[in-house]
Coordinates of N, CA, C and O in Angstrom, one line a residue:
M1 N 142.1 186.2 76.5 CA 140.9 185.6 77.0 C 140.8 185.9 78.5 O 141.8 185.7 79.3
K2 N 139.7 186.2 78.9 CA 139.5 186.6 80.3 C 138.9 185.3 81.1 O 138.0 184.7 80.5
F3 N 139.4 185.0 82.2 CA 139.0 183.9 83.0 C 137.9 184.3 84.0 O 138.2 185.1 84.9
N4 N 136.7 183.9 83.8 CA 135.6 184.2 84.8 C 135.0 182.9 85.3 O 135.4 181.8 85.0
W5 N 133.9 183.1 86.0 CA 133.3 181.9 86.7 C 132.7 181.0 85.6 O 132.6 179.8 85.8
G6 N 132.2 181.5 84.5 CA 131.6 180.6 83.5 C 132.7 179.8 82.8 O 132.5 178.6 82.6
T7 N 133.9 180.3 82.6 CA 135.0 179.6 82.0 C 135.4 178.5 83.0 O 135.7 177.4 82.6
G8 N 135.5 178.8 84.3 CA 135.8 177.8 85.4 C 134.9 176.7 85.4 O 135.3 175.5 85.6
I9 N 133.6 176.9 85.3 CA 132.6 175.8 85.3 C 132.8 174.9 84.0 O 132.7 173.7 84.2
V10 N 133.0 175.5 82.9 CA 133.3 174.7 81.7 C 134.5 173.9 81.8 O 134.5 172.7 81.5
I11 N 135.6 174.5 82.4 CA 136.8 173.7 82.6 C 136.6 172.6 83.6 O 137.1 171.4 83.4
A12 N 135.9 172.8 84.7 CA 135.6 171.8 85.7 C 134.8 170.7 85.0 O 135.0 169.5 85.3
F13 N 133.8 171.0 84.2 CA 132.9 170.1 83.6 C 133.7 169.2 82.6 O 133.6 168.0 82.6
I14 N 134.6 169.8 81.8 CA 135.5 169.1 80.9 C 136.4 168.1 81.6 O 136.6 167.0 81.3
A15 N 137.0 168.6 82.7 CA 137.9 167.8 83.6 C 137.2 166.6 84.1 O 137.7 165.5 84.1
F16 N 135.9 166.8 84.6 CA 135.2 165.7 85.2 C 134.8 164.7 84.1 O 134.9 163.5 84.3
M17 N 134.4 165.1 82.9 CA 134.1 164.2 81.9 C 135.3 163.5 81.4 O 135.2 162.3 81.1
S18 N 136.5 164.1 81.4 CA 137.7 163.5 81.0 C 138.1 162.4 82.0 O 138.5 161.3 81.6
F19 N 137.9 162.7 83.3 CA 138.2 161.7 84.3 C 137.3 160.5 84.2 O 137.7 159.3 84.2
I20 N 136.0 160.7 84.0 CA 135.0 159.6 83.8 C 135.4 158.8 82.6 O 135.4 157.5 82.6
L21 N 135.7 159.4 81.5 CA 136.0 158.7 80.3 C 137.3 157.9 80.4 O 137.4 156.7 80.0
Y22 N 138.3 158.5 81.1 CA 139.5 157.8 81.4 C 139.3 156.6 82.3 O 139.8 155.5 82.0
F23 N 138.4 156.7 83.3 CA 138.1 155.6 84.2 C 137.4 154.5 83.4 O 137.7 153.3 83.6
V24 N 136.5 154.8 82.5 CA 135.8 153.8 81.7 C 136.7 153.0 80.8 O 136.7 151.8 80.7
V25 N 137.6 153.8 80.2 CA 138.6 153.1 79.3 C 139.5 152.2 80.0 O 139.8 151.1 79.6
I26 N 140.0 152.7 81.2 CA 140.9 151.8 82.0 C 140.2 150.6 82.5 O 140.8 149.5 82.4
M27 N 139.0 150.7 83.0 CA 138.3 149.6 83.5 C 137.9 148.6 82.4 O 137.8 147.4 82.6
S28 N 137.6 149.1 81.2 CA 137.2 148.1 80.1 C 138.4 147.4 79.6 O 138.3 146.3 79.1
K29 N 139.6 148.0 79.7 CA 140.8 147.3 79.2 C 141.3 146.3 80.3 O 142.0 145.3 79.9
N30 N 141.0 146.5 81.5 CA 141.5 145.7 82.6 C 140.6 144.5 82.7 O 139.7 144.4 83.5
R31 N 141.0 143.4 81.9 CA 140.2 142.2 81.9 C 140.9 141.1 82.7 O 141.4 140.2 82.1
N32 N 141.0 141.3 84.0 CA 141.6 140.2 84.8 C 140.7 139.0 84.8 O 139.5 139.1 84.5
D33 N 141.2 137.9 85.3 CA 140.4 136.7 85.4 C 139.6 136.8 86.7 O 140.0 136.5 87.8
H34 N 138.4 137.3 86.5 CA 137.5 137.4 87.7 C 136.6 136.1 87.6 O 135.9 135.9 86.7
H35 N 136.8 135.3 88.6 CA 136.0 134.1 88.6 C 135.6 133.8 90.1 O 136.0 134.4 91.0
L36 N 134.7 132.8 90.2 CA 134.1 132.5 91.5 C 135.2 131.8 92.3 O 136.2 131.3 91.8
V37 N 135.0 131.7 93.6 CA 135.9 131.2 94.5 C 136.2 129.7 94.2 O 137.3 129.2 94.2
T38 N 135.1 129.0 93.9 CA 135.2 127.6 93.5 C 134.6 127.4 92.2 O 133.7 128.2 91.7
E39 N 135.0 126.3 91.5 CA 134.5 126.1 90.2 C 133.0 125.7 90.2 O 132.3 126.1 89.3
D40 N 132.6 125.0 91.2 CA 131.2 124.5 91.2 C 130.4 125.2 92.3 O 129.7 124.6 93.1
Y41 N 130.5 126.5 92.3 CA 129.8 127.4 93.3 C 128.3 127.1 93.4 O 127.8 127.0 94.5
Y42 N 127.6 127.1 92.3 CA 126.2 126.9 92.4 C 125.8 125.6 92.9 O 124.8 125.4 93.6
Q43 N 126.5 124.5 92.5 CA 126.2 123.2 93.1 C 126.4 123.2 94.6 O 125.6 122.6 95.3
Q44 N 127.5 123.8 95.1 CA 127.7 123.9 96.5 C 126.6 124.7 97.2 O 126.3 124.3 98.3
E45 N 126.1 125.7 96.6 CA 125.0 126.5 97.2 C 123.8 125.6 97.3 O 123.0 125.8 98.3
L46 N 123.5 124.7 96.4 CA 122.3 123.9 96.5 C 122.5 122.8 97.6 O 121.5 122.4 98.2
E47 N 123.7 122.5 98.0 CA 124.0 121.5 99.0 C 124.2 122.2 100.4 O 124.7 121.5 101.3
F48 N 123.9 123.4 100.5 CA 124.2 124.1 101.7 C 123.5 123.6 103.0 O 124.1 123.5 104.0
Q49 N 122.2 123.2 102.8 CA 121.5 122.6 103.9 C 122.1 121.3 104.4 O 122.1 121.0 105.6
H50 N 122.6 120.5 103.5 CA 123.3 119.3 103.9 C 124.5 119.6 104.7 O 124.8 118.9 105.7
D51 N 125.2 120.7 104.3 CA 126.4 121.1 105.1 C 126.0 121.5 106.5 O 126.7 121.2 107.5
I52 N 124.9 122.2 106.7 CA 124.4 122.6 108.0 C 124.1 121.4 108.8 O 124.4 121.3 110.0
D53 N 123.4 120.4 108.2 CA 123.1 119.2 108.9 C 124.4 118.4 109.4 O 124.5 117.9 110.5
K54 N 125.4 118.4 108.5 CA 126.7 117.8 108.9 C 127.4 118.5 110.0 O 127.9 117.9 110.9
L55 N 127.3 119.8 110.0 CA 127.9 120.6 111.0 C 127.2 120.3 112.4 O 127.9 120.2 113.4
N56 N 125.9 120.2 112.3 CA 125.2 119.9 113.6 C 125.5 118.6 114.1 O 125.6 118.4 115.3
N57 N 125.7 117.6 113.2 CA 126.1 116.2 113.6 C 127.4 116.3 114.3 O 127.7 115.6 115.3
A58 N 128.4 117.1 113.8 CA 129.7 117.2 114.4 C 129.6 117.9 115.7 O 130.4 117.5 116.6
K59 N 128.7 118.8 115.9 CA 128.6 119.5 117.2 C 128.1 118.6 118.3 O 128.3 118.7 119.4
N60 N 127.3 117.6 117.8 CA 126.7 116.6 118.8 C 127.6 115.5 119.2 O 127.3 114.7 120.0
L61 N 128.8 115.4 118.6 CA 129.8 114.4 119.0 C 130.3 114.8 120.4 O 130.4 115.9 120.8
E62 N 130.7 113.7 121.1 CA 131.3 113.9 122.4 C 132.6 114.8 122.3 O 132.9 115.6 123.1
E63 N 133.4 114.5 121.3 CA 134.6 115.1 121.0 C 134.7 115.4 119.5 O 134.5 114.5 118.7
N64 N 135.0 116.6 119.1 CA 135.1 116.9 117.7 C 136.6 116.8 117.2 O 137.5 116.5 118.0
L65 N 136.8 117.0 115.9 CA 138.2 117.0 115.4 C 139.0 118.1 116.0 O 138.5 119.1 116.4
R66 N 140.3 117.9 116.0 CA 141.3 118.9 116.5 C 142.4 118.9 115.5 O 142.7 117.9 114.9
W67 N 143.1 120.0 115.4 CA 144.3 120.1 114.6 C 145.3 120.9 115.4 O 145.0 121.7 116.3
Q68 N 146.6 120.6 115.1 CA 147.7 121.3 115.8 C 148.9 121.3 114.8 O 149.0 120.4 114.0
K69 N 149.6 122.4 114.9 CA 150.8 122.6 114.1 C 152.0 121.9 114.9 O 152.2 122.1 116.0
T70 N 152.6 121.0 114.2 CA 153.8 120.3 114.7 C 155.0 120.6 113.9 O 154.9 121.3 112.9
D71 N 156.2 120.1 114.3 CA 157.4 120.3 113.5 C 157.3 119.7 112.1 O 158.0 120.1 111.2
S72 N 156.6 118.6 112.0 CA 156.6 117.9 110.7 C 155.4 118.3 109.9 O 155.3 117.9 108.7
G73 N 154.4 119.0 110.4 CA 153.3 119.4 109.6 C 152.0 119.7 110.5 O 152.1 119.8 111.7
M74 N 150.9 119.6 109.8 CA 149.6 119.8 110.5 C 149.1 118.4 110.9 O 148.9 117.6 110.0
L75 N 148.8 118.2 112.2 CA 148.3 117.0 112.7 C 146.8 117.1 113.0 O 146.4 117.9 113.8
I76 N 146.0 116.4 112.3 CA 144.5 116.4 112.5 C 144.2 115.1 113.2 O 144.5 114.0 112.8
S77 N 143.5 115.3 114.4 CA 143.1 114.2 115.3 C 141.6 114.0 115.2 O 140.9 114.9 115.5
F78 N 141.3 112.8 115.0 CA 139.9 112.4 115.1 C 139.5 111.9 116.5 O 140.4 111.5 117.2
P79 N 138.2 111.9 116.8 CA 137.9 111.5 118.2 C 138.4 110.0 118.5 O 138.3 109.1 117.7
E80 N 138.9 109.9 119.7 CA 139.5 108.6 120.1 C 138.4 107.5 120.3 O 138.7 106.3 120.2
N81 N 137.2 107.9 120.5 CA 136.1 106.9 120.8 C 135.6 106.3 119.5 O 134.7 105.4 119.6
L82 N 136.0 106.7 118.4 CA 135.5 106.1 117.1 C 136.5 105.1 116.5 O 137.7 105.2 116.7
E83 N 135.9 104.1 115.8 CA 136.8 103.1 115.2 C 137.3 103.7 113.9 O 136.6 104.1 113.0
T84 N 138.6 103.6 113.7 CA 139.2 104.2 112.5 C 138.9 103.6 111.2 O 138.8 104.2 110.2
Q85 N 138.5 102.3 111.2 CA 138.1 101.6 110.0 C 136.8 102.1 109.4 O 136.6 102.0 108.2
K86 N 136.0 102.7 110.2 CA 134.7 103.1 109.8 C 134.7 104.6 109.4 O 133.6 105.2 109.0
I87 N 135.8 105.3 109.5 CA 135.9 106.7 109.1 C 136.4 106.8 107.7 O 137.4 106.2 107.3
A88 N 135.6 107.6 106.9 CA 136.0 107.8 105.5 C 135.6 109.2 105.1 O 134.8 109.8 105.8
G89 N 136.3 109.8 104.1 CA 136.0 111.1 103.7 C 137.1 111.8 103.1 O 138.1 111.2 102.6
N90 N 137.0 113.2 103.0 CA 138.0 114.0 102.3 C 138.5 115.1 103.2 O 137.7 115.7 104.0
I91 N 139.7 115.5 103.1 CA 140.3 116.7 103.7 C 140.6 117.7 102.6 O 141.3 117.3 101.6
E92 N 140.1 118.9 102.8 CA 140.4 119.9 101.8 C 141.0 121.1 102.5 O 140.5 121.6 103.5
L93 N 142.1 121.6 102.1 CA 142.7 122.8 102.6 C 142.7 123.9 101.4 O 143.3 123.6 100.4
Y94 N 142.0 124.9 101.6 CA 141.8 126.0 100.6 C 142.7 127.2 101.0 O 142.6 127.7 102.1
R95 N 143.5 127.6 100.1 CA 144.3 128.8 100.3 C 143.7 130.0 99.5 O 143.7 130.0 98.3
P96 N 143.0 130.9 100.2 CA 142.3 132.0 99.5 C 143.2 132.9 98.5 O 142.8 133.4 97.5
S97 N 144.5 133.0 98.9 CA 145.4 133.8 98.1 C 145.9 133.2 96.8 O 146.4 133.8 96.0
N98 N 145.9 131.8 96.8 CA 146.5 131.2 95.6 C 145.9 129.8 95.5 O 146.1 128.9 96.3
K99 N 145.1 129.6 94.4 CA 144.4 128.3 94.3 C 145.3 127.2 93.9 O 145.0 126.0 94.1
H100 N 146.5 127.5 93.5 CA 147.5 126.4 93.1 C 148.0 125.7 94.4 O 148.6 124.7 94.3
L101 N 147.9 126.4 95.6 CA 148.3 125.8 96.8 C 147.3 124.9 97.5 O 147.6 124.3 98.5
D102 N 146.1 124.9 97.0 CA 145.0 124.1 97.6 C 145.4 122.6 97.7 O 146.2 122.1 96.8
Y103 N 144.9 122.0 98.7 CA 145.3 120.6 99.0 C 144.0 119.8 99.2 O 143.1 120.2 99.9
K104 N 144.0 118.6 98.6 CA 142.8 117.7 98.8 C 143.3 116.3 98.8 O 144.1 115.9 98.0
A105 N 142.8 115.6 99.9 CA 143.2 114.2 100.0 C 142.1 113.4 100.7 O 141.3 113.9 101.4
A106 N 142.1 112.1 100.4 CA 141.2 111.2 101.1 C 141.7 110.9 102.4 O 142.9 110.9 102.7
I107 N 140.8 110.6 103.3 CA 141.2 110.3 104.7 C 141.6 108.8 104.8 O 140.8 107.9 104.4
E108 N 142.8 108.6 105.2 CA 143.3 107.2 105.4 C 143.9 107.2 106.8 O 145.0 107.7 107.0
L109 N 143.3 106.5 107.7 CA 143.7 106.4 109.1 C 144.3 105.1 109.4 O 143.7 104.1 109.1
T110 N 145.4 105.1 110.1 CA 145.9 103.9 110.8 C 145.7 104.0 112.3 O 145.4 103.1 113.0
D111 N 145.9 105.2 112.8 CA 145.5 105.6 114.1 C 144.5 106.7 114.0 O 143.9 106.8 113.0
H112 N 144.3 107.5 115.0 CA 143.2 108.5 115.0 C 143.8 109.8 114.4 O 143.1 110.9 114.6
T113 N 144.9 109.8 113.7 CA 145.5 111.1 113.2 C 145.8 111.0 111.8 O 146.0 109.9 111.2
V114 N 145.8 112.2 111.2 CA 146.3 112.4 109.8 C 147.3 113.5 109.8 O 147.1 114.5 110.4
L115 N 148.5 113.3 109.2 CA 149.5 114.3 109.1 C 149.6 114.9 107.7 O 149.8 114.1 106.7
I116 N 149.5 116.2 107.6 CA 149.7 116.9 106.3 C 151.1 117.5 106.4 O 151.3 118.3 107.3
P117 N 152.0 117.1 105.6 CA 153.4 117.5 105.7 C 153.6 119.0 105.5 O 152.8 119.7 104.8
N118 N 154.7 119.5 106.2 CA 155.0 121.0 106.1 C 155.2 121.4 104.6 O 155.0 122.6 104.3
D119 N 155.8 120.5 103.8 CA 156.1 121.0 102.4 C 154.8 121.3 101.6 O 154.9 121.9 100.5
R120 N 153.7 120.8 102.1 CA 152.4 121.1 101.4 C 151.8 122.4 101.9 O 150.8 122.9 101.3
L121 N 152.3 123.0 103.0 CA 151.6 124.1 103.6 C 152.6 125.3 103.8 O 153.7 125.1 104.2
L122 N 152.1 126.4 103.4 CA 152.8 127.7 103.6 C 152.2 128.4 104.8 O 151.0 128.2 105.1
E123 N 153.0 129.2 105.4 CA 152.4 130.0 106.5 C 151.4 131.0 106.0 O 151.5 131.5 104.9
G124 N 150.4 131.2 106.7 CA 149.3 132.1 106.3 C 147.9 131.6 106.5 O 147.8 130.6 107.3
R125 N 146.9 132.2 105.9 CA 145.5 131.8 106.1 C 145.2 130.6 105.3 O 145.5 130.5 104.1
W126 N 144.5 129.7 105.9 CA 143.9 128.5 105.2 C 142.5 128.3 105.7 O 142.1 128.6 106.8
D127 N 141.7 127.7 104.8 CA 140.3 127.3 105.2 C 140.4 125.7 105.2 O 140.6 125.1 104.1
I128 N 140.1 125.1 106.3 CA 140.1 123.7 106.4 C 138.6 123.2 106.3 O 137.7 123.8 106.9
R129 N 138.4 122.2 105.5 CA 137.1 121.6 105.3 C 137.3 120.0 105.3 O 138.0 119.5 104.4
I130 N 136.8 119.4 106.4 CA 136.9 117.9 106.5 C 135.5 117.4 106.4 O 134.8 117.6 107.4
D131 N 135.2 116.7 105.3 CA 133.9 116.1 105.1 C 134.1 114.6 105.3 O 134.8 114.0 104.5
W132 N 133.5 114.1 106.4 CA 133.7 112.7 106.7 C 132.5 112.0 107.2 O 131.5 112.6 107.5
T133 N 132.5 110.6 107.1 CA 131.4 109.8 107.5 C 131.8 108.8 108.5 O 133.0 108.3 108.5
Y134 N 130.9 108.4 109.4 CA 131.2 107.4 110.4 C 129.8 106.7 110.6 O 128.9 107.3 111.0
N135 N 129.8 105.3 110.3 CA 128.6 104.6 110.5 C 127.4 105.2 109.7 O 126.3 105.4 110.2
N136 N 127.6 105.6 108.5 CA 126.6 106.2 107.6 C 126.1 107.5 108.1 O 125.0 107.9 107.7
T137 N 126.8 108.1 109.0 CA 126.4 109.5 109.4 C 127.4 110.4 108.9 O 128.6 110.2 109.1
S138 N 127.0 111.5 108.3 CA 127.9 112.5 107.7 C 128.3 113.6 108.7 O 127.4 114.1 109.5
Y139 N 129.5 114.0 108.7 CA 130.0 115.1 109.6 C 130.8 116.1 108.8 O 131.4 115.7 107.7
L140 N 130.9 117.3 109.2 CA 131.7 118.3 108.6 C 132.4 119.1 109.6 O 131.8 119.6 110.6
Y141 N 133.7 119.4 109.3 CA 134.5 120.3 110.2 C 135.0 121.4 109.3 O 135.6 121.1 108.3
K142 N 134.6 122.6 109.6 CA 135.1 123.8 108.8 C 135.7 124.8 109.8 O 135.1 125.0 110.8
Q143 N 136.8 125.3 109.4 CA 137.5 126.3 110.2 C 138.5 127.1 109.3 O 139.1 126.6 108.4
Q144 N 138.6 128.4 109.7 CA 139.6 129.3 109.0 C 140.7 129.4 110.0 O 140.5 129.7 111.2
I145 N 141.9 129.1 109.6 CA 143.1 129.1 110.5 C 144.2 129.9 109.9 O 144.2 130.2 108.7
V146 N 145.1 130.3 110.7 CA 146.4 130.9 110.3 C 147.5 129.9 110.7 O 147.7 129.6 111.9
Y147 N 148.1 129.3 109.7 CA 149.1 128.3 110.0 C 150.5 128.9 110.1 O 150.9 129.8 109.4

């Protein structure tokens, strides 16, 4: 059999079709758990304007929340000029790489700080979301950090 340009085109065409067919078979077999970042994604999307309002309320505070890494864990400090009894809400730490490491707790203050122990946190990227109220005004603190 003589190899000419017509034979080369046919071989190239067959090779391309084989690659595409291989790719389709591999992708159809690869059924990983593809899911949304959060379980209630659509509900959160509907509440997005409320989050914007809460963020604006937090920006209008004299002093916003702060966090710092200490030897015992992550220390979250609330503004000193607020009464701790009137502060309520939730702290959520979201780990993008592993949802089993996510942390959620209610805010319980005795002074103006909350400590999240080191055994709950691994080094790496975290998304902090603190949704809290003071005197019936809602506030939101969101930040991506590397702990």
